[in-house]
Coordinates of C-alpha atoms in Angstrom, one line a residue:
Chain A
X1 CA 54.2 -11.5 10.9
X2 CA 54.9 -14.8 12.0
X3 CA 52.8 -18.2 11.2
X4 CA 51.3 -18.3 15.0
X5 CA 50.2 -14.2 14.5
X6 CA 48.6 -14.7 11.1
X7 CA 46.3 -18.2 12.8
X8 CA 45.5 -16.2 15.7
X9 CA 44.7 -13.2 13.9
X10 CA 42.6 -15.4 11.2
X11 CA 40.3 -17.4 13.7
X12 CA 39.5 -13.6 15.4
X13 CA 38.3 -12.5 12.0
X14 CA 36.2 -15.7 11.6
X15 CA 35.1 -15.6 15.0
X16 CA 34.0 -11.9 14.9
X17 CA 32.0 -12.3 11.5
X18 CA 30.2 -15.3 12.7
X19 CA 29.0 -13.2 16.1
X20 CA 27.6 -10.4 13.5
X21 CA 26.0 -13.2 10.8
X22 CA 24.5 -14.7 13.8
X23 CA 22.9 -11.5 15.2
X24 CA 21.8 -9.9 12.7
X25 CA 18.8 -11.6 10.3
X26 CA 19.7 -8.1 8.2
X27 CA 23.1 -6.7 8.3
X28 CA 22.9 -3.0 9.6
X29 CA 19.1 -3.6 11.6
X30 CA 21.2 -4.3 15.0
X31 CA 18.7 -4.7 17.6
X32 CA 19.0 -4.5 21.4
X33 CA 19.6 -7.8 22.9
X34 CA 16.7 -8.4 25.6
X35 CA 15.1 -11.5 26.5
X36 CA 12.5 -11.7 24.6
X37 CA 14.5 -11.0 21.4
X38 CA 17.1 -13.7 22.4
X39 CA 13.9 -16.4 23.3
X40 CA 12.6 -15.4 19.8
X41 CA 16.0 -16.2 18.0
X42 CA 16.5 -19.5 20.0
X43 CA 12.3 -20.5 18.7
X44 CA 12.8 -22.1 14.9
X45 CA 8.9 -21.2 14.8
X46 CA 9.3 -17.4 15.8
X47 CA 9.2 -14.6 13.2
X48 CA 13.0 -12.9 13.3
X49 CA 12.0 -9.5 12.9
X50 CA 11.7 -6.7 15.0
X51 CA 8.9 -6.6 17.5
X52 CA 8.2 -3.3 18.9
X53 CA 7.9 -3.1 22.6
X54 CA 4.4 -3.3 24.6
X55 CA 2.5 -0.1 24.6
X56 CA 2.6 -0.3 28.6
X57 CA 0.6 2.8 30.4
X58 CA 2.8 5.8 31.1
X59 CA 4.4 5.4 34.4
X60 CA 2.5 2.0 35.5
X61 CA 5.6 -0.3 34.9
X62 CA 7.4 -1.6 36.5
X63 CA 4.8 -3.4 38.8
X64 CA 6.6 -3.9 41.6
X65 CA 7.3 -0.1 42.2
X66 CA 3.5 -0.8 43.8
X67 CA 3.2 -3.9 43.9
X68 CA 6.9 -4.9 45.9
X69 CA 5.8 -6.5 49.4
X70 CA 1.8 -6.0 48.6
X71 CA 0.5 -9.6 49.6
X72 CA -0.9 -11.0 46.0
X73 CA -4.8 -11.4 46.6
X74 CA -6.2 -13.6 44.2
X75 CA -9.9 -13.5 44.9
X76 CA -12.6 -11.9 42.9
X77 CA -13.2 -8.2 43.4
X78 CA -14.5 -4.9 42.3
X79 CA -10.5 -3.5 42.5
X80 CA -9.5 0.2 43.9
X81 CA -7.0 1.0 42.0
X82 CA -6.7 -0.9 38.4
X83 CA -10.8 0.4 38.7
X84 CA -11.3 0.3 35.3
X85 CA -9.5 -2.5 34.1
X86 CA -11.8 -4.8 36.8
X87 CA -14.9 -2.7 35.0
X88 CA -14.5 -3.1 31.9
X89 CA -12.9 -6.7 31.8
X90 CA -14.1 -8.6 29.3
X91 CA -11.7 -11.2 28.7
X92 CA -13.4 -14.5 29.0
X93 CA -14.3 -13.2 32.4
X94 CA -15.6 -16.2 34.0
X95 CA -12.4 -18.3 33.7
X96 CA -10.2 -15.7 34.5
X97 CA -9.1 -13.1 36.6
X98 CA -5.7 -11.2 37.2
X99 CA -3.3 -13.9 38.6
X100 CA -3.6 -16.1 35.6
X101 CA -1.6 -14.3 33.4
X102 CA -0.3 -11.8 36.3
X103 CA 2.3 -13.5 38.0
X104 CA 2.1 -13.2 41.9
X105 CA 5.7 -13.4 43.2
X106 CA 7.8 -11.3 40.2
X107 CA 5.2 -9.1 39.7
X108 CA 7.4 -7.7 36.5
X109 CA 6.5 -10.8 34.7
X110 CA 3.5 -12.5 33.6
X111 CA 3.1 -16.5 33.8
X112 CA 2.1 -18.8 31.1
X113 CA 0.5 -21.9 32.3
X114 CA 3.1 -24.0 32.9
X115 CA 4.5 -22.1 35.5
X116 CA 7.3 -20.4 33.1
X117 CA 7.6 -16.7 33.9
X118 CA 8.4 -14.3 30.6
X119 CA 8.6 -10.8 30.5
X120 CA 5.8 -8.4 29.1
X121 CA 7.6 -8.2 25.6
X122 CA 6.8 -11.1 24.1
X123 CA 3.7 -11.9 26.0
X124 CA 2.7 -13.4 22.4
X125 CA 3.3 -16.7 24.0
X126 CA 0.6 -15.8 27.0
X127 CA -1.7 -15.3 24.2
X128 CA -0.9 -17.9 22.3
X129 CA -1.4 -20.5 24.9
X130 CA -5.2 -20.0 24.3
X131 CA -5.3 -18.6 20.6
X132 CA -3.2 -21.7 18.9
X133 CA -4.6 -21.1 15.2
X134 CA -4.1 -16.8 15.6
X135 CA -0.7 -17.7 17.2
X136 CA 0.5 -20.0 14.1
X137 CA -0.9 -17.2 11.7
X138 CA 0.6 -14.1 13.7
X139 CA 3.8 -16.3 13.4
X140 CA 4.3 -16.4 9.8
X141 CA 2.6 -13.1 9.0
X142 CA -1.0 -13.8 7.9
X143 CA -3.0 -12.6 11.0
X144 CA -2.1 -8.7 12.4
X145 CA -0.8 -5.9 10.7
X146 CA 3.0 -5.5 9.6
X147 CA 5.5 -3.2 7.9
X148 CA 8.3 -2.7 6.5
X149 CA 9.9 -4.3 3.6
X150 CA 8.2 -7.1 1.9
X151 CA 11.5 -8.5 0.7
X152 CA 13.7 -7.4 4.0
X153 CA 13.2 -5.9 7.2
X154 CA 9.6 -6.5 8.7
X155 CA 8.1 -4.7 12.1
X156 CA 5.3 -7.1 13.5
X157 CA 2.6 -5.8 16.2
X158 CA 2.5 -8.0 19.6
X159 CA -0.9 -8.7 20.3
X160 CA -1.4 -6.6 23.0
X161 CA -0.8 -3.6 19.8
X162 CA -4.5 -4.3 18.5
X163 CA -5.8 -6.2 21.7
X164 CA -6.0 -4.6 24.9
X165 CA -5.7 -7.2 26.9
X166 CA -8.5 -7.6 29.5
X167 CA -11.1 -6.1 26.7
X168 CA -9.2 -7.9 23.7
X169 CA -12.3 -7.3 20.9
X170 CA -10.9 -5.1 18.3
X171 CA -12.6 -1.5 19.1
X172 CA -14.7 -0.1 16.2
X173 CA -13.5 3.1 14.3
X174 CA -14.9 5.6 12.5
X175 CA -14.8 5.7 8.8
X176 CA -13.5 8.3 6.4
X177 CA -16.4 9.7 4.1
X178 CA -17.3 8.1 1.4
X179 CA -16.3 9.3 -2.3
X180 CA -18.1 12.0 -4.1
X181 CA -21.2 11.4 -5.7
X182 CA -21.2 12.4 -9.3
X183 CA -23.9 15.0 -8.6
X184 CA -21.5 16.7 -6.0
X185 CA -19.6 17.2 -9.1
X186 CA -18.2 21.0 -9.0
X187 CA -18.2 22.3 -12.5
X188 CA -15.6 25.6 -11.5
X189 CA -12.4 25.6 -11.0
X190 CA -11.4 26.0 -7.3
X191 CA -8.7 27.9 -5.8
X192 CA -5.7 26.5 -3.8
X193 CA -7.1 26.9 -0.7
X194 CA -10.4 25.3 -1.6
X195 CA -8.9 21.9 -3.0
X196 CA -10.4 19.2 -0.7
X197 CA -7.3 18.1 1.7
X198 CA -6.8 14.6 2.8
X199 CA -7.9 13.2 5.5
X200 CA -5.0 11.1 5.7
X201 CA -1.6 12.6 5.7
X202 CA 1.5 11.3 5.2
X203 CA 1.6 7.7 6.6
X204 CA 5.6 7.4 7.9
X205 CA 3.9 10.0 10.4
X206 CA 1.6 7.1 11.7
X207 CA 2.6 4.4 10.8
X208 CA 6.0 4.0 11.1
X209 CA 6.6 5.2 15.1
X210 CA 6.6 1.5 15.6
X211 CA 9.5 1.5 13.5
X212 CA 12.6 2.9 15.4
X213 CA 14.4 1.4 16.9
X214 CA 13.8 0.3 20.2
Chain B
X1 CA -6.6 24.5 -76.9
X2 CA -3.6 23.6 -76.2
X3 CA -1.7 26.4 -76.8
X4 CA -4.0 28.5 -74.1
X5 CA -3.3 25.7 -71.6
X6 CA 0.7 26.6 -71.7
X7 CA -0.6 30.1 -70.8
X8 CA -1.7 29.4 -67.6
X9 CA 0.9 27.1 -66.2
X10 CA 3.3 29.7 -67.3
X11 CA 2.5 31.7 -64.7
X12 CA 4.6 32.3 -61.1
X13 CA 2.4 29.8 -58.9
X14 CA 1.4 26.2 -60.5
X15 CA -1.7 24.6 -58.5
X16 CA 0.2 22.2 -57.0
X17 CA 2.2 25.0 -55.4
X18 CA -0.4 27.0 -54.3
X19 CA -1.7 24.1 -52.6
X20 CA 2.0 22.9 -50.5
X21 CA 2.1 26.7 -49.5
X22 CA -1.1 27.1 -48.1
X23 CA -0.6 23.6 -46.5
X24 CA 2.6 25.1 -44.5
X25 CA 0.9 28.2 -43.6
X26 CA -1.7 26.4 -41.8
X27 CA 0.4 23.6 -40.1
X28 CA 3.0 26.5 -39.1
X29 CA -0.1 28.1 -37.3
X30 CA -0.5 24.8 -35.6
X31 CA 3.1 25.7 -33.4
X32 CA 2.4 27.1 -30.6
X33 CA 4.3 30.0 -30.4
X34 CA 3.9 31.0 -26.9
X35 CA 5.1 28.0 -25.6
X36 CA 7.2 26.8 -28.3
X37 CA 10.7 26.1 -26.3
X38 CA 11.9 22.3 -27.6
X39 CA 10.2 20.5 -24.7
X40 CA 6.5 21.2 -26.8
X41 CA 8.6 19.3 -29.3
X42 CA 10.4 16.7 -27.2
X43 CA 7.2 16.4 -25.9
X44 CA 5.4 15.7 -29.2
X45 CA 7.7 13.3 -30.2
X46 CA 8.8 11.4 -27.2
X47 CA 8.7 7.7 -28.2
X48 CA 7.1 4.8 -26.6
X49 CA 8.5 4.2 -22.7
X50 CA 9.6 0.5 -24.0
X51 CA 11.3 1.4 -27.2
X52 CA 13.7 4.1 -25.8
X53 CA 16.8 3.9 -24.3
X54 CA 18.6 4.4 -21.2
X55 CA 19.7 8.1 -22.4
X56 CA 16.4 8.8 -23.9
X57 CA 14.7 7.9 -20.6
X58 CA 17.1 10.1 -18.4
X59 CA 16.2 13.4 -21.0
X60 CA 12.7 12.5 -20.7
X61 CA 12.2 12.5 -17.0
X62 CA 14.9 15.4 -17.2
X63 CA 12.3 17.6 -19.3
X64 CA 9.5 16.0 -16.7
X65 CA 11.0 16.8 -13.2
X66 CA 11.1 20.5 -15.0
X67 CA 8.0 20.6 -16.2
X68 CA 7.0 19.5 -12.7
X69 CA 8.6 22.2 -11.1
X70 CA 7.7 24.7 -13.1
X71 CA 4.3 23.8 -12.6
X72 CA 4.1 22.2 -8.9
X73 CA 7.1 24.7 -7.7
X74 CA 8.8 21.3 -6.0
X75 CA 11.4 18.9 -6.7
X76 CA 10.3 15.6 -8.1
X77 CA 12.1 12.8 -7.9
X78 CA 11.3 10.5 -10.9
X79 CA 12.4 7.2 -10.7
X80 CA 12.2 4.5 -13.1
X81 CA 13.0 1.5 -11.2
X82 CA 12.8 -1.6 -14.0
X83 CA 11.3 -5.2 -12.5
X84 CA 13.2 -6.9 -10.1
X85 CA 14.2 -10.4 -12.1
X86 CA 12.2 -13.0 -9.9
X87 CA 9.2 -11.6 -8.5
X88 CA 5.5 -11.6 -9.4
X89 CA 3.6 -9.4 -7.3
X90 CA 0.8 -11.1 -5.3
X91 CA -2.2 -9.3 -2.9
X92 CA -4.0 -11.2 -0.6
X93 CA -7.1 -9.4 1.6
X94 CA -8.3 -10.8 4.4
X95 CA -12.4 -10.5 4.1
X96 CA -12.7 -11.7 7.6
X97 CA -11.0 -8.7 9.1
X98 CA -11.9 -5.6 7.1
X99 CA -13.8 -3.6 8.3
X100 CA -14.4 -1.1 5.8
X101 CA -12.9 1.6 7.3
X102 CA -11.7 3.1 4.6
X103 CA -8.5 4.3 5.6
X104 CA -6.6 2.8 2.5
X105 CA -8.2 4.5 0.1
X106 CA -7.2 7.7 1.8
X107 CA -4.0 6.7 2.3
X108 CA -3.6 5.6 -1.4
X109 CA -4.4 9.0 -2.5
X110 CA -1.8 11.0 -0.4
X111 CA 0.7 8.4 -1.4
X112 CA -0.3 8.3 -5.4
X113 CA -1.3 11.7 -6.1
X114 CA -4.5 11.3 -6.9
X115 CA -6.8 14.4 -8.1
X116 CA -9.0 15.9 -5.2
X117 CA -10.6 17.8 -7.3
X118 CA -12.5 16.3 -9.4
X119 CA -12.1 13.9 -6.9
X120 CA -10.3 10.1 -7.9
X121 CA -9.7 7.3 -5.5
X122 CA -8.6 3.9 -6.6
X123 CA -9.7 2.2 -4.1
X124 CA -13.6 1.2 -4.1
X125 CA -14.8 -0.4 -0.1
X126 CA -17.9 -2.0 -1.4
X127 CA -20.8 -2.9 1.4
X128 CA -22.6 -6.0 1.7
X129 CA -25.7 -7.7 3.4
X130 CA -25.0 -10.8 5.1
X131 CA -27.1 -13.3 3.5
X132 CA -27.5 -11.5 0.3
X133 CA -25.9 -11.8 -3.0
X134 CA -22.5 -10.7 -3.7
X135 CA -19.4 -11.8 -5.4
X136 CA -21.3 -13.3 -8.8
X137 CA -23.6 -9.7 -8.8
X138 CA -21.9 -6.7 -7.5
X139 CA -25.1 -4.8 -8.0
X140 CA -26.0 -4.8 -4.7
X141 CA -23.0 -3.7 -3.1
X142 CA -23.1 -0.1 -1.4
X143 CA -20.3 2.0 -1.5
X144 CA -21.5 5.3 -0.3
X145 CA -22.2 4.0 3.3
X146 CA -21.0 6.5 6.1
X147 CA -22.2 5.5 9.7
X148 CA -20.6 6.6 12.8
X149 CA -18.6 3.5 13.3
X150 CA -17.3 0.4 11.5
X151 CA -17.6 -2.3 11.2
X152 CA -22.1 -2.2 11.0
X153 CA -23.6 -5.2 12.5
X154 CA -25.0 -7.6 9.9
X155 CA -22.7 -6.4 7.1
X156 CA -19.3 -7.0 5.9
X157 CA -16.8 -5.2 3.7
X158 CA -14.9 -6.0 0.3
X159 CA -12.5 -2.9 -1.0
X160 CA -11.9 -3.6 -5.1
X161 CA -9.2 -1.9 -6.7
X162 CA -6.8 -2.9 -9.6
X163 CA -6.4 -6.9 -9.6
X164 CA -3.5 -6.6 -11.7
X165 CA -4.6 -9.4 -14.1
X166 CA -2.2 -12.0 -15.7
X167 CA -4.5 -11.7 -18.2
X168 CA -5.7 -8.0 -18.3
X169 CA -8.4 -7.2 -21.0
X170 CA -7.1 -3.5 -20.4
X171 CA -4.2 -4.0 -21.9
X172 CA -5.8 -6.2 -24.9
X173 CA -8.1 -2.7 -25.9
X174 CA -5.5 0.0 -25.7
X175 CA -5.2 0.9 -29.2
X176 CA -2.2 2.6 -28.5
X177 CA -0.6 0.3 -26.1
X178 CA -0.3 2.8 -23.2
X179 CA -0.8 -0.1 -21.0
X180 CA 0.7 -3.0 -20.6
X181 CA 2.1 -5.5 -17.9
X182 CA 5.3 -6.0 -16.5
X183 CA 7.4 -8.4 -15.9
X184 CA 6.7 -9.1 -12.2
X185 CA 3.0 -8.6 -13.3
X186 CA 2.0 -4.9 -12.5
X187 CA -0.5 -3.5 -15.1
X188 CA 1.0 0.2 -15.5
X189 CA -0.2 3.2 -17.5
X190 CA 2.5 5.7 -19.7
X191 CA 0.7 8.9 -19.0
X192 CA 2.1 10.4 -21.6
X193 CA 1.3 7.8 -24.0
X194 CA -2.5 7.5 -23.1
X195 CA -5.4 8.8 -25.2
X196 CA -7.8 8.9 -22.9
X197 CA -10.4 7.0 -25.1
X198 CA -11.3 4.8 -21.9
X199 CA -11.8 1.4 -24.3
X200 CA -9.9 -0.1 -21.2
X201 CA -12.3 1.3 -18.9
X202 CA -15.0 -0.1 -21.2
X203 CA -13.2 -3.6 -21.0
X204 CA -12.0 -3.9 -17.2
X205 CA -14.6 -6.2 -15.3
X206 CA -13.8 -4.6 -11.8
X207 CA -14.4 -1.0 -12.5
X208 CA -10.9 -0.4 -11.5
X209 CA -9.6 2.3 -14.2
X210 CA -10.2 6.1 -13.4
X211 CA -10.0 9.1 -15.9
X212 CA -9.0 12.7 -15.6
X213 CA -12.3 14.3 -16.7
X214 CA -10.6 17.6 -14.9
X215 CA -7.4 19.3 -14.8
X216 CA -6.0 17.3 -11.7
X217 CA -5.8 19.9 -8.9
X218 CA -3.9 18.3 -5.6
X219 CA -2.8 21.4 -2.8
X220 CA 0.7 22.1 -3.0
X221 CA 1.5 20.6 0.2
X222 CA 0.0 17.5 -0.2
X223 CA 2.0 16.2 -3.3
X224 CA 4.4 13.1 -2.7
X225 CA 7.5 13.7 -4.3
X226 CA 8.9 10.3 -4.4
X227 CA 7.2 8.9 -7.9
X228 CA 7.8 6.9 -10.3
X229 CA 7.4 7.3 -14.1
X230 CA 4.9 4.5 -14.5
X231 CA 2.8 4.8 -11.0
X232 CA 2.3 7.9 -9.0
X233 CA 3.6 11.1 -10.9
X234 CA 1.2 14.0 -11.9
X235 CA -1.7 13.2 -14.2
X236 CA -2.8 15.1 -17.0
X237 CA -6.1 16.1 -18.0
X238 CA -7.5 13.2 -20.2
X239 CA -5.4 10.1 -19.4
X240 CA -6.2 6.8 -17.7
X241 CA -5.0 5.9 -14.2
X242 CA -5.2 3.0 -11.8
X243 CA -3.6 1.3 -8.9
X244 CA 0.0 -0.2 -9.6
X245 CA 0.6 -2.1 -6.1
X246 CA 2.7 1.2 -5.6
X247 CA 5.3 0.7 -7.9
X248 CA 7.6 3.6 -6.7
X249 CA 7.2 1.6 -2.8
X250 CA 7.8 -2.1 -3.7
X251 CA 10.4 -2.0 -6.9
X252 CA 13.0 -1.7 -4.3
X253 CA 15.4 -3.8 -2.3
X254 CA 14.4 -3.6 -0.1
X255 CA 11.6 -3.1 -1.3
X256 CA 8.2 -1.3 0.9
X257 CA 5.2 -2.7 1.1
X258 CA 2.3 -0.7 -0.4
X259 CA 0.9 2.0 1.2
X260 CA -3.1 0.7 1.5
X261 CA -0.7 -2.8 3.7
X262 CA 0.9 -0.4 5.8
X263 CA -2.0 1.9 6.7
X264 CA -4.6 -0.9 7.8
X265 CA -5.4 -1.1 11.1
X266 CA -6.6 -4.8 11.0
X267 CA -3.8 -6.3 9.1
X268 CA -6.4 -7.8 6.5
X269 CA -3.9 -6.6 3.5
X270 CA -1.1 -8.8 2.8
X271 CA 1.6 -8.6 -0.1
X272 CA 4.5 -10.9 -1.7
X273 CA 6.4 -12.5 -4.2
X274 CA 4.3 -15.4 -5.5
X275 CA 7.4 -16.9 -6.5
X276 CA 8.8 -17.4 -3.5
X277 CA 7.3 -20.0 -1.7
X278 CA 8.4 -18.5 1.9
X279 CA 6.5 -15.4 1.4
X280 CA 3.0 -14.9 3.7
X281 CA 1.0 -14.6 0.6
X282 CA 2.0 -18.3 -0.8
X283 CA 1.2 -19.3 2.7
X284 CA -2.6 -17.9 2.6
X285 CA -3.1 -19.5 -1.3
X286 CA -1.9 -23.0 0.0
X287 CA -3.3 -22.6 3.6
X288 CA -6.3 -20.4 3.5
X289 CA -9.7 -20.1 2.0
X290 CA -8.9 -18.3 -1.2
X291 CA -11.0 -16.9 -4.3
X292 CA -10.5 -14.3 -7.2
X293 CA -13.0 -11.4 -7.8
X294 CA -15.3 -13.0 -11.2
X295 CA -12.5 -15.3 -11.5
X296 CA -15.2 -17.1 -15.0
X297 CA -13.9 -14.4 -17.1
X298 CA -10.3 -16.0 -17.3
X299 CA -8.7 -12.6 -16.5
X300 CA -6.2 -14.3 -13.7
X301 CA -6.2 -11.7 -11.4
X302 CA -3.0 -11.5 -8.4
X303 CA -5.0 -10.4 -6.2
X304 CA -6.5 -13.2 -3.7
X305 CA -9.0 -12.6 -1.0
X306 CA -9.2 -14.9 1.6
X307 CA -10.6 -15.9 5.0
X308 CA -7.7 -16.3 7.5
X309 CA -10.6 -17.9 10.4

């Protein structure tokens, strides 16, 4: 191999293991470049773990399959097709309706209040131009729920995981039943098929779909 | 006198004999016979967890894993996963998001084998009025609320399970030193070492300590597999057993969070390495309003609850 081989072959190498260092926070958690994920890299401030994508309505996205050449109407309204989104909004309702986070023209985007357009997976930063304190929390891990490994990989929740947008109070659930008092105390032993089961099976079943990969 | 005297020791038993004989005969009866293959006997004379070594480990969760699944009829998988050098676990609970909903105590059962019948969670959600007394006087807390939806107006939640004390007075009564902490600060119990004379349930101030009154019974399909020897393997009947911060989960790297962090639906459960100062829970104790459960009794506790608004 001559001198000018070995260089060439040397700054490839160098090259090709800075590209992986650089993309991946964890070696072997290779995520799909989008947007959002490289907007997130490029923000010092911005968690660099995986993000799932937004839990968008079976078949309603993209928008503009609707919405393409529909002239953007941004008065007031009791709407006849989103019906029960314009219902049940509750969103600070009297500063707000769609077109301020909807944007008009790209209808596949939503636009902060600066005019930037960003895409619906990391509408964080729509959020977050409101919700400062939540954001800055969210961000390093304190407010929302997240998974994963707490000395490696972690999967956050966007917002809109918790919050449904245009009714964003966090819905009430019901509770599993309370433990036994000691008068329910059985004194015989029960068979297999009468052991009390739990109520709560195993939890890579529900919790961890937000997981894979996207 | 003396001469009679002679007689009787000259004859085929002395007292003392008698005596050693009988005492044999009885402590032979003491074997027992149906069961006596050598695990009765490795059993018996297994030695402390922290006194044995690497091979005497490996032939003790050998005879376990059998026992297991000669009992169980499934494979266990018994690790023993030592501390990761550098960590001290940490908790932090969010009391302005819970909302009592109780689905981490469920989901700390499935994932630690705890007995459903009679029935043992390690998780307490404790119920208070706003406005009323609580955190100094516990005594008015409910915990056997049930409505049709959380969170209740007017009242807020606080769940209580192990703190895992720097300074746990558990440890300090065991008179056989079945529990102790380790090095990145989880309180665990040897299950095989315990008594089951509950002087550490006596001395924890949180209530936090559970006993096997009952034969642990658990259905078949419901067993996690994945344990580990000082957190979530089978009980026996009589011994001690608390939360560990799901040792078999988070000794790892990496290393899973526990399973009451992942389950919550609000995100108030948080978890980290108090020694490293980028981890979320260093963030809430330096950032957020923090306190520790009866924090006047100098027991240290790791685990912080705080109000993240």
């Amino acid at each position: 191999m001559t001198y000018a081989r070995r260089l060439v072959l040397l700054i490839g190498l160098c090259v090709l293991f800075a590209t992986l260092a650089v993309n991946n926070a964890y070696p072997g958690e290779e995520q799909e470049q989008t947007a959002a994920t490289t907007r997130r890299k490029a923000d010092p401030d911005m968690p660099k773990y995986v993000v799932p994508p937004p839990p968008l309505s079976e078949g309603i996205f993209p928008c503009s399959q609707c919405h393409e050449g529909m002239e953007p109407n941004p008065t007031r309204r009791e709407l006849t097709f989103h019906t029960e989104i314009s219902k049940g909004f509750n969103h600070a309702k009297e500063q707000r309706w769609c077109l301020d986070c909807h944007n008009p023209d790209d209808r596949d985007k939503l636009r902060l209040a600066s005019g930037k357009l960003i895409s619906f997976e990391e509408s964080e930063y729509l959020c977050g131009q409101c919700h400062g304190t939540i954001f800055r929390d969210w961000k390093v891990g304190v407010h929302g729920k997240r998974t994963g490994y707490w000395n490696g990989r972690k999967v956050y929740r966007l917002c809109v995981h918790c919050h449904y947008p245009h009714w964003p109070k966090f819905q009430p659930l019901k509770p599993l039943p309370p433990p036994l008092k000691p008068d329910h105390i059985k004194y015989r032993k029960l068979s297999d098929d009468e052991i009390p089961r739990n109520p709560i099976g195993d939890i890579s079943e529900t919790v961890y779909k937000y997981e894979k990969r996207r | 006198m003396k001469r009679e005297d002679k007689k009787t020791e000259s004859r085929f038993f002395s007292r003392r004999d008698v005596l050693k004989g009988a005492f044999y005969g009885l402590a032979s009866l003491a074997i027992p016979i149906g069961s006596a293959d050598a695990s009765v006997w490795d059993a018996f004379f297994q030695k402390h967890f922290r006194e044995m070594n690497k091979d005497e480990v490996g032939a003790v969760i050998d005879r376990l894993e059998k026992e297991y699944y000669k009992k169980f009829g499934k494979k266990f998988d018994i690790k023993t996963t030592e501390a990761i050098p550098g960590t001290l676990f940490g908790y932090g609970l969010d009391l302005s998001r819970c909302i009592g909903c109780r689905r981490c105590v469920y989901a700390c059962v499935r994932e630690n084998n705890q007995s459903r019948d009679p029935q043992i969670h390690w998780i307490t959600v404790l119920r208070f009025k706003q406005g009323k007394k609580w955190v100094n006087d516990l005594e008015e807390a409910e915990k056997y609320y049930y409505p049709g939806e959380v969170p209740e107006e007017g009242y807020f939640y606080m769940p209580v399970q192990c703190q895992q004390c720097e300074n746990p007075p558990c440890v300090k009564v065991c008179p056989t030193q079945a529990t102790w902490k380790e090095p990145d600060g989880i309180v665990v119990v040897d299950y095989n070492w315990c008594i089951g004379c509950r002087y550490c349930m006596a001395a924890c101030p949180y209530g936090a300590r559970r006993f096997n009154w009952g034969e642990p019974r658990i259905a078949r399909e419901e067993l996690n597999t994945n344990v580990h020897y000082l957190g979530n393997r089978p009980r026996y009947k009589g011994v001690v057993e608390k939360c560990t911060f799901c040792i078999q989960r988070t000794r790892g790297n990496p290393g899973r969070y526990p399973a009451c962090v992942e389950i919550c639906p609000v995100g108030a459960r948080k978890f980290g390495n108090l020694l490293d100062p980028k981890s979320e829970i260093r963030y809430i104790i330096e950032n957020k309003r923090v306190f520790r459960l009866k924090e006047d009794l100098n027991t240290q506790p790791k685990f912080f609850y705080f109000f993240a608004t």
